[in-house]
Tab-separated table of C-alpha atoms in Angstrom:
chain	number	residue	atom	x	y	z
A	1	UNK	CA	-67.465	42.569	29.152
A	2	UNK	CA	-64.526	40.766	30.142
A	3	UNK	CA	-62.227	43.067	27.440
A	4	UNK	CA	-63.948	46.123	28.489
A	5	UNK	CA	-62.958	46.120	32.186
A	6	UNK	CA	-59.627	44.860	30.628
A	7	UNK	CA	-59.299	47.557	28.462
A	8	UNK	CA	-60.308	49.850	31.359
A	9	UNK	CA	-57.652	48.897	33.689
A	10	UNK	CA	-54.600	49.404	31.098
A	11	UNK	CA	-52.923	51.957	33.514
A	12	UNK	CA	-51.744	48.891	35.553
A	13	UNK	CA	-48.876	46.807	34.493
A	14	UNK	CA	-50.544	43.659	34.033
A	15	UNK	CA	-54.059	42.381	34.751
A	16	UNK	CA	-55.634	39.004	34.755
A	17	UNK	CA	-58.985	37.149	35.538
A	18	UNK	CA	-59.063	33.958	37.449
A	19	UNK	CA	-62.798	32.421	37.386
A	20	UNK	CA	-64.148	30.589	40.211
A	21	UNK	CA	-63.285	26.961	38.953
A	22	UNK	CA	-59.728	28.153	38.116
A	23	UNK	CA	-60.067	28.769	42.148
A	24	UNK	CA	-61.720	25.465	43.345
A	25	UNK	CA	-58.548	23.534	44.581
A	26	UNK	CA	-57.594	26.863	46.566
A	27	UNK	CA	-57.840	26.120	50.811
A	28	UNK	CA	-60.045	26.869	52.794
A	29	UNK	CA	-58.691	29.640	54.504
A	30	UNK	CA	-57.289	31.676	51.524
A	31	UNK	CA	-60.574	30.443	49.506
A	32	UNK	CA	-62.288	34.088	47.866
A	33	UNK	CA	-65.159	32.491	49.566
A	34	UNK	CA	-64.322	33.661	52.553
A	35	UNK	CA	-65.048	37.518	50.816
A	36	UNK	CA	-67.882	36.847	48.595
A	37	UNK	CA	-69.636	33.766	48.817
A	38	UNK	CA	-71.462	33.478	44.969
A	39	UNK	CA	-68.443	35.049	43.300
A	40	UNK	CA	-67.633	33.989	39.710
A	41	UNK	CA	-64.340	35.650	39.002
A	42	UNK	CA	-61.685	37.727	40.290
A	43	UNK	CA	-59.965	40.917	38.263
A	44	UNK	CA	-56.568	40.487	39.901
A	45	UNK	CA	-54.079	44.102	39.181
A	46	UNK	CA	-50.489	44.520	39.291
A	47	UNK	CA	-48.659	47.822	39.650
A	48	UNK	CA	-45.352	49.290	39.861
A	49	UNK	CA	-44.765	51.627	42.920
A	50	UNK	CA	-43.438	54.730	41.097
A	51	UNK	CA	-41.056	56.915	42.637
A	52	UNK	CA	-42.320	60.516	42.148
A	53	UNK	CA	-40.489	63.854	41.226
A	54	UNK	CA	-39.916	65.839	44.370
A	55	UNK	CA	-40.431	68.831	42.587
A	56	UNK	CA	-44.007	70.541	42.997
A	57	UNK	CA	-45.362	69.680	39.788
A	58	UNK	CA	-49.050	69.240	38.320
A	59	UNK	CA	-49.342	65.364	37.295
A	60	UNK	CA	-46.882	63.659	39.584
A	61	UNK	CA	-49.387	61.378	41.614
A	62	UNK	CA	-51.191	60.970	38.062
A	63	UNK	CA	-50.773	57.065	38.103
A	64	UNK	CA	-51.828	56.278	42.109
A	65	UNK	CA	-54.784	58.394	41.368
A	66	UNK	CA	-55.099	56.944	38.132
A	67	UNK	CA	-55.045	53.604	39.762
A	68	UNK	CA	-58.025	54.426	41.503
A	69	UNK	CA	-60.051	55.938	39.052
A	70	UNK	CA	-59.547	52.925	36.719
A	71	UNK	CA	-60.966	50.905	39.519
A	72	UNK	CA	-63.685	53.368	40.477
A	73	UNK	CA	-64.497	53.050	36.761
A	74	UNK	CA	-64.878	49.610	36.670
A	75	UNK	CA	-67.014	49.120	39.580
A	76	UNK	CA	-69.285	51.300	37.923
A	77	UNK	CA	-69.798	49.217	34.934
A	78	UNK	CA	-70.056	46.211	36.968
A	79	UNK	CA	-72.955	48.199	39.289
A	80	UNK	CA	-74.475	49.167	36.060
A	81	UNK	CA	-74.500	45.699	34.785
A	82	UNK	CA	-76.345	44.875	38.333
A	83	UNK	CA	-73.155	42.902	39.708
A	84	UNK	CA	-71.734	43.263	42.624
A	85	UNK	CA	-67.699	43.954	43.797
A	86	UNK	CA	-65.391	44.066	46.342
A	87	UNK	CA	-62.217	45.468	46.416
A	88	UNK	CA	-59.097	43.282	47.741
A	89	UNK	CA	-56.742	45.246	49.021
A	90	UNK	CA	-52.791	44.570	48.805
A	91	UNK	CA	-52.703	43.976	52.397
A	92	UNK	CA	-55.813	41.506	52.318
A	93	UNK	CA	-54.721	38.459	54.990
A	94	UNK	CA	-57.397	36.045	54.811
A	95	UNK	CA	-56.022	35.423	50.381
A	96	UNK	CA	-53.074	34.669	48.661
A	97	UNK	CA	-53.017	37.607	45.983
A	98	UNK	CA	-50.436	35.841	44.606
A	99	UNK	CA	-52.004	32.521	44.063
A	100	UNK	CA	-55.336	34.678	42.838
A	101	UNK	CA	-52.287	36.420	40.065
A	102	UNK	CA	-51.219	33.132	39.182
A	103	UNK	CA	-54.118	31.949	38.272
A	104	UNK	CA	-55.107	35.274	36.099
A	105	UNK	CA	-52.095	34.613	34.223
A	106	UNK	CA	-50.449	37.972	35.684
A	107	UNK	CA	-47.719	35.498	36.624
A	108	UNK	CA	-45.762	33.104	37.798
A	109	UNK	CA	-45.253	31.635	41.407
A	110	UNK	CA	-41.895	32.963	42.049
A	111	UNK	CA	-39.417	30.590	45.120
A	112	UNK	CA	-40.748	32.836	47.582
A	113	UNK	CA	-44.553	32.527	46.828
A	114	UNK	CA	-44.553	36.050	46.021
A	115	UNK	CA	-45.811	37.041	42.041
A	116	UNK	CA	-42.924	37.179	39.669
A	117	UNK	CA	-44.831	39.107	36.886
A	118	UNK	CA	-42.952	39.573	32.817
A	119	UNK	CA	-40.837	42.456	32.712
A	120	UNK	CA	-41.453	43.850	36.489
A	121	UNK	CA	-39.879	40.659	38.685
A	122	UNK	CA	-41.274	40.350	42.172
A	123	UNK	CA	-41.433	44.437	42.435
A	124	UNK	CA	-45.269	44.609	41.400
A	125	UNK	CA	-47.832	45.226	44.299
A	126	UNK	CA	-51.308	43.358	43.709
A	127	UNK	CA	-55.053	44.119	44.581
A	128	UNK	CA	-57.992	42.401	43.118
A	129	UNK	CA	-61.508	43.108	42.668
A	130	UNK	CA	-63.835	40.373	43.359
A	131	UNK	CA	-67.488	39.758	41.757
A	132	UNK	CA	-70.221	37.611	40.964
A	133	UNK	CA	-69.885	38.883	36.869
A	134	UNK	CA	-68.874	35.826	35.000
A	135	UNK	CA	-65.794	36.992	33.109
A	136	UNK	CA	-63.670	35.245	30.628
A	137	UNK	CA	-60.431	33.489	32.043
A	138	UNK	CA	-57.003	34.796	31.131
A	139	UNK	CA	-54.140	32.920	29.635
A	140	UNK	CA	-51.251	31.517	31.956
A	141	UNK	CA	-48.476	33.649	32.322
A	142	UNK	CA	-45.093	31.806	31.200
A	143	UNK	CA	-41.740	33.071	31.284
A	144	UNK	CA	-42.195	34.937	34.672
A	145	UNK	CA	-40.385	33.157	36.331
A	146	UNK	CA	-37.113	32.037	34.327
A	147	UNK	CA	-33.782	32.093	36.470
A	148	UNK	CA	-34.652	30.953	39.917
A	149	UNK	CA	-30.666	30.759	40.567
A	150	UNK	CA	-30.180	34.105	41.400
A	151	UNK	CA	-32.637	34.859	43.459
A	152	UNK	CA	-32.320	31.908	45.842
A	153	UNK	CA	-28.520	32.691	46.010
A	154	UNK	CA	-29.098	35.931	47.914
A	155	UNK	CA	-31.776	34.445	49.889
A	156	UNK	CA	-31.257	34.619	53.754
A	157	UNK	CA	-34.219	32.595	54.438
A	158	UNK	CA	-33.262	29.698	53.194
A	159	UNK	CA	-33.534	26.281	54.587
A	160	UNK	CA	-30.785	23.653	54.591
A	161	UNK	CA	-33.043	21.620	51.785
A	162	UNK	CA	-32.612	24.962	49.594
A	163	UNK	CA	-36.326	25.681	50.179
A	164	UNK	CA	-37.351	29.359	51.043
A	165	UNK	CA	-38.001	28.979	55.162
A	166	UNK	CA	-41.120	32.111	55.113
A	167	UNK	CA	-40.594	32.185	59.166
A	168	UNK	CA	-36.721	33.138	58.140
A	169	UNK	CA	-37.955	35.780	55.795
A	170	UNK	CA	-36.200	39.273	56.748
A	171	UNK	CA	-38.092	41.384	54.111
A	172	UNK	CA	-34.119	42.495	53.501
A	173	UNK	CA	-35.513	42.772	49.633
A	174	UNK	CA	-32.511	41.265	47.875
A	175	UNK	CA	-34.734	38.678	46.021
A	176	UNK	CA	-36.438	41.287	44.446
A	177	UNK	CA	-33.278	43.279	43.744
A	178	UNK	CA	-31.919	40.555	42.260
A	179	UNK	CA	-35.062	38.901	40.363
A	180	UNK	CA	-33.410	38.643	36.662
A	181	UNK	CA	-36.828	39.277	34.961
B	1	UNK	CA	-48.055	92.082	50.814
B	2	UNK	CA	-47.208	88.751	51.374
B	3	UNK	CA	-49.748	86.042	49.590
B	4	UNK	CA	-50.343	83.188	51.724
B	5	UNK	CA	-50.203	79.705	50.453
B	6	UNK	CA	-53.188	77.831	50.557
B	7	UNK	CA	-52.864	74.202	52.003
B	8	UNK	CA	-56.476	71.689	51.614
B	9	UNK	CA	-56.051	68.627	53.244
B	10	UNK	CA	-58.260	65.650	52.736
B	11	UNK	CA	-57.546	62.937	55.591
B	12	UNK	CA	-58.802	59.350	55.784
B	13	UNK	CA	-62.211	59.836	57.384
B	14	UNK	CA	-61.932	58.411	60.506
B	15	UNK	CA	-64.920	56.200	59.905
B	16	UNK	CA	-62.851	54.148	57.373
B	17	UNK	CA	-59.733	53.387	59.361
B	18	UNK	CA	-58.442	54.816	62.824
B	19	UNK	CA	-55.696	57.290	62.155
B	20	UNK	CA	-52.392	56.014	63.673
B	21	UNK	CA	-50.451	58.073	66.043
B	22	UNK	CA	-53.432	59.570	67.841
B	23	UNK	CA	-51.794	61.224	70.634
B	24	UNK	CA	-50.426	58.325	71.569
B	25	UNK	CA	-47.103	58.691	73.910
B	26	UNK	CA	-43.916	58.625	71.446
B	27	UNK	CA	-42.763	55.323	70.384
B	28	UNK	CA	-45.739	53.530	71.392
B	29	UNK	CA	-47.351	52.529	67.999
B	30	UNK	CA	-48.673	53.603	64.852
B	31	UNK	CA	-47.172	56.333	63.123
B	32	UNK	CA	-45.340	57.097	66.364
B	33	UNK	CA	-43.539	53.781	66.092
B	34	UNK	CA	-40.056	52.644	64.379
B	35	UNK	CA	-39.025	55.746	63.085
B	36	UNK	CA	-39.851	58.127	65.952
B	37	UNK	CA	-37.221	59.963	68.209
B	38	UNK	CA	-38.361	62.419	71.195
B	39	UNK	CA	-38.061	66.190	71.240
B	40	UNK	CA	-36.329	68.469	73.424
B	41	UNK	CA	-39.488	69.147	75.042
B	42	UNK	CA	-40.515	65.084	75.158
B	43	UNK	CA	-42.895	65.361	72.436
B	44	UNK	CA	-42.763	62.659	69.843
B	45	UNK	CA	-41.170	63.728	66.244
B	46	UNK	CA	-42.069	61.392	63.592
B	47	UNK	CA	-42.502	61.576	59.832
B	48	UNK	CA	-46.614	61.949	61.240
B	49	UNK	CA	-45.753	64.041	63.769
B	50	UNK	CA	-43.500	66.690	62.942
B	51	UNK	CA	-42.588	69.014	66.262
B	52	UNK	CA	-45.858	69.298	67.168
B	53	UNK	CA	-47.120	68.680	71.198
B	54	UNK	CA	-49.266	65.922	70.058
B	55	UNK	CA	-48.775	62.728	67.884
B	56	UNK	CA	-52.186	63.396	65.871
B	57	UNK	CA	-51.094	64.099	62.073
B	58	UNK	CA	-54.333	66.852	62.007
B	59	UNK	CA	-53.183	68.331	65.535
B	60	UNK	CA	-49.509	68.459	63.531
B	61	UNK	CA	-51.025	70.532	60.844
B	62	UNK	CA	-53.037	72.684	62.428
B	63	UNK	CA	-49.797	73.363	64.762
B	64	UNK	CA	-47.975	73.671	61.993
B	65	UNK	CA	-50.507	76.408	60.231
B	66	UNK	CA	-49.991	78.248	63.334
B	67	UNK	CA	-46.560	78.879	63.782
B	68	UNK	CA	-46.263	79.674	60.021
B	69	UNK	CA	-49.711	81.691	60.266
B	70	UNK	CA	-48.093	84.587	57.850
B	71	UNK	CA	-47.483	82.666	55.178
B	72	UNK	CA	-49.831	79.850	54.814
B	73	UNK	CA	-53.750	79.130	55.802
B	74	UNK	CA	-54.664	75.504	56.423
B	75	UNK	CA	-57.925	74.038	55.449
B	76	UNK	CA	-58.435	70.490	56.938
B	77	UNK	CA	-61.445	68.879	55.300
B	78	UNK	CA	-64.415	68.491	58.025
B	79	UNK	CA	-66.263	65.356	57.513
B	80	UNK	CA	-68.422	66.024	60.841
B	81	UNK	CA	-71.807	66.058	59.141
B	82	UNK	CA	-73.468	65.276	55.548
B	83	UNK	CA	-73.314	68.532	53.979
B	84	UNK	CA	-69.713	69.285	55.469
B	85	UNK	CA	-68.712	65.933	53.678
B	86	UNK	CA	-70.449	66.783	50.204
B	87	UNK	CA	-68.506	70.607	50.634
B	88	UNK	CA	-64.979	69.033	51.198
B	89	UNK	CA	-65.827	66.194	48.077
B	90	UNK	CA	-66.624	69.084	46.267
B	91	UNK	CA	-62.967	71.086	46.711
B	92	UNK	CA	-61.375	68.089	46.708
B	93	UNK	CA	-62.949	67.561	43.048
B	94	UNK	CA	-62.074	70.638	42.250
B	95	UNK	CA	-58.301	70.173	43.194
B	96	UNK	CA	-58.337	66.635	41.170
B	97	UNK	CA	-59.905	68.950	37.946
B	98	UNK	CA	-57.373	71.512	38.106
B	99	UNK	CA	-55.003	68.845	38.556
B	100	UNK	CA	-56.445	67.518	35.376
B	101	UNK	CA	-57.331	63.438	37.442
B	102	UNK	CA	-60.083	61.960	35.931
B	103	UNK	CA	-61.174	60.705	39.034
B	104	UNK	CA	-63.856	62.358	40.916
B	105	UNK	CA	-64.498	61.361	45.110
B	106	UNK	CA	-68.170	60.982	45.337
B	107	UNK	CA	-70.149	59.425	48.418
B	108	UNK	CA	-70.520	56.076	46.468
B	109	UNK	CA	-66.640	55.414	45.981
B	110	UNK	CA	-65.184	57.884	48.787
B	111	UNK	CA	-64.387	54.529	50.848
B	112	UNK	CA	-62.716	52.926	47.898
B	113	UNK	CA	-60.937	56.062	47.206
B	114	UNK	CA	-60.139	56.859	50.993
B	115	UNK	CA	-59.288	52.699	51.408
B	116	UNK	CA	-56.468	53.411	48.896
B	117	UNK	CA	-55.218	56.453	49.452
B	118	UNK	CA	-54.964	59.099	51.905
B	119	UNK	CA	-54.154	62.002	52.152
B	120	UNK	CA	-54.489	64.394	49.767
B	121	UNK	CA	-52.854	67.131	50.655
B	122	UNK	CA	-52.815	70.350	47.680
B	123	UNK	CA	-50.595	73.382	47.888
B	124	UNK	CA	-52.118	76.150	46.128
B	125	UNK	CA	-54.578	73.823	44.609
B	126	UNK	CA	-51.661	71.717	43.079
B	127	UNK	CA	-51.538	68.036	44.746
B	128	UNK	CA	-48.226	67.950	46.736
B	129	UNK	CA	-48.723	64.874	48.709
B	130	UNK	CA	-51.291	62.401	47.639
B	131	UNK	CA	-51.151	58.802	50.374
B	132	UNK	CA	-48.153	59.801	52.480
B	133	UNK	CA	-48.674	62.924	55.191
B	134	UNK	CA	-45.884	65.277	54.690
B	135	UNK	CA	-43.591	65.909	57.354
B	136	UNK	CA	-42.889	69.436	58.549
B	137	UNK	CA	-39.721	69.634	56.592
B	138	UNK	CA	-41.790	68.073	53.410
B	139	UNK	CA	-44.354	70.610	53.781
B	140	UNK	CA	-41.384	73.875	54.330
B	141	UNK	CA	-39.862	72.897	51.234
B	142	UNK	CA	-42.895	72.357	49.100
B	143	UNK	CA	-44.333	76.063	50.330
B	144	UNK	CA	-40.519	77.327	49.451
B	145	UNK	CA	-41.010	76.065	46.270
B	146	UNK	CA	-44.383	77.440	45.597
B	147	UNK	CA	-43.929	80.519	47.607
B	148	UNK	CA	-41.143	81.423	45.240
């Protein structure tokens, strides 16, 4: 099951599954609890924002709509299995996608507790899909997250211990710009 | 005779999330925030709004369908009752087929879908803007293009 809905989501960049005791230590108030009360894993998804091709051509939205569909697809296998779903959205509040795509494996924690994912850096955007289907738990990402260095060097936000201050946090972007992975 | 282009639009049901920018005096919030200025005529002109006399995106479009009434007809999807909502699933479908999507908007997934993105928005049944409403000048140069 768990390489089906895998296999189902390859349009996204990277995907992982973080079961529920991979999820235990998580608090309170970012706890996947708070969504579905009996859920057993969560399908967290990573994609690339794509610039599209101004000019008016069939097939340029192909991958957000094929985003969708992938998901739409998988929901229907989990109905059809007689599980149930929600869908976290990127701009969920009450979770920490990025904690959740840590502990898929889709990455690594990056300085700014944002998702430094293999190959894509911190520009990924992240949903999930929670459920009560007990899936099979991804590997750990490593090598997400190699050259912290550069980042933190363009970082306005930092504290005078070095640490990323979040309330200083401009959104100004050069982290990700300059994210070496 | 001069063919006009066909625009479909498929907005976020309001039952899934208020539309921003609901008439809502320039510069106050949602889609007539940040990136708004004012018109000559005090009418707020936003990437939502375009030069329209109101800051509703729909109101924009349907303006918009009227000033440029010989060359384009505007369909804006009506999700006012059951059937009407089946009907615009059903040419939206069709738009996604021709556009050769796999994905098909039903009444099971159409919050999912909806959720995620919105609008659709299909120029002579090609998909010109898909999550983002166009802006006048957006929507001008995609008819140009398929006008030509």
């Amino acid at each position: 099951m768990s390489k089906t809905i895998l296999q189902m989501l390859s349009i996204y960049e990277k995907v992982g599954i973080a079961v529920r005791e991979k999820l235990n230590d998580v608090p309170s108030q970012y706890n996947p609890q708070n969504i579905m009360q009996d859920y057993q894993s969560i399908i967290v998804l990573a994609r690339v924002p794509k610039d599209v091709a101004k000019e008016n051509v069939i097939g340029k939205y192909h991958y957000a709509i094929g985003t969708i569909a992938a998901q739409d697809a998988v929901i229907k296998y989990l109905i059809h299995h007689g599980y149930k779903y929600d869908i976290i959205g990127s701009r969920a509040k009450n979770i920490s996608l990025p904690r959740l795509g840590e502990r898929a494996g889709v990455g690594e924690l990056s300085p700014f507790r944002t998702l430094a994912v293999k190959g894509w850096g911190l520009r990924t955007v992240l949903s999930a899909i929670i459920t009560d289907a007990p899936l099979i738990q991804t590997t750990q990402a490593i090598g997400a997250c190699t050259d912290k260095s550069k980042c933190l060097k363009t970082c306005p936000a930092l504290g005078k211990d070095g640490v990323f201050d979040r309330t200083k946090c401009t959104s100004c972007g050069a982290c990700v710009k300059k994210c070496p992975n | 005779m001069v063919t006009k282009s066909l625009i479909q639009v498929f907005p976020q049901p309001k039952w899934i999330n208020t539309i921003s920018c609901d008439g809502k005096p320039c510069g106050t919030g949602g889609g007539c925030g940040s990136n708004t200025t004012t018109d000559s005529k005090g009418n707020c002109h936003s990437e939502a709004c375009g030069d329209s006399n109101s800051c509703d995106s729909e109101s924009m479009l349907k303006w918009f369908s009227e000033k440029y009434k010989d060359k384009v007809e505007m369909n804006i999807a009506d999700y006012s009752s059951i059937n009407s909502i089946i009907n615009a699933l059903d040419e939206l479908n069709n738009i996604l087929e021709y556009n050769s999507e796999e994905l098909r908007v039903t009444l099971e997934n159409i919050e999912l879908v909806f959720s995620q993105i919105a609008p659709f928005v299909a120029v002579n049944k090609v998909l010109a803007f898909v999550g983002k409403m166009p802006t006048e000048q957006e929507l001008l140069e995609t008819l140009d293009i398929s006008i030509n």
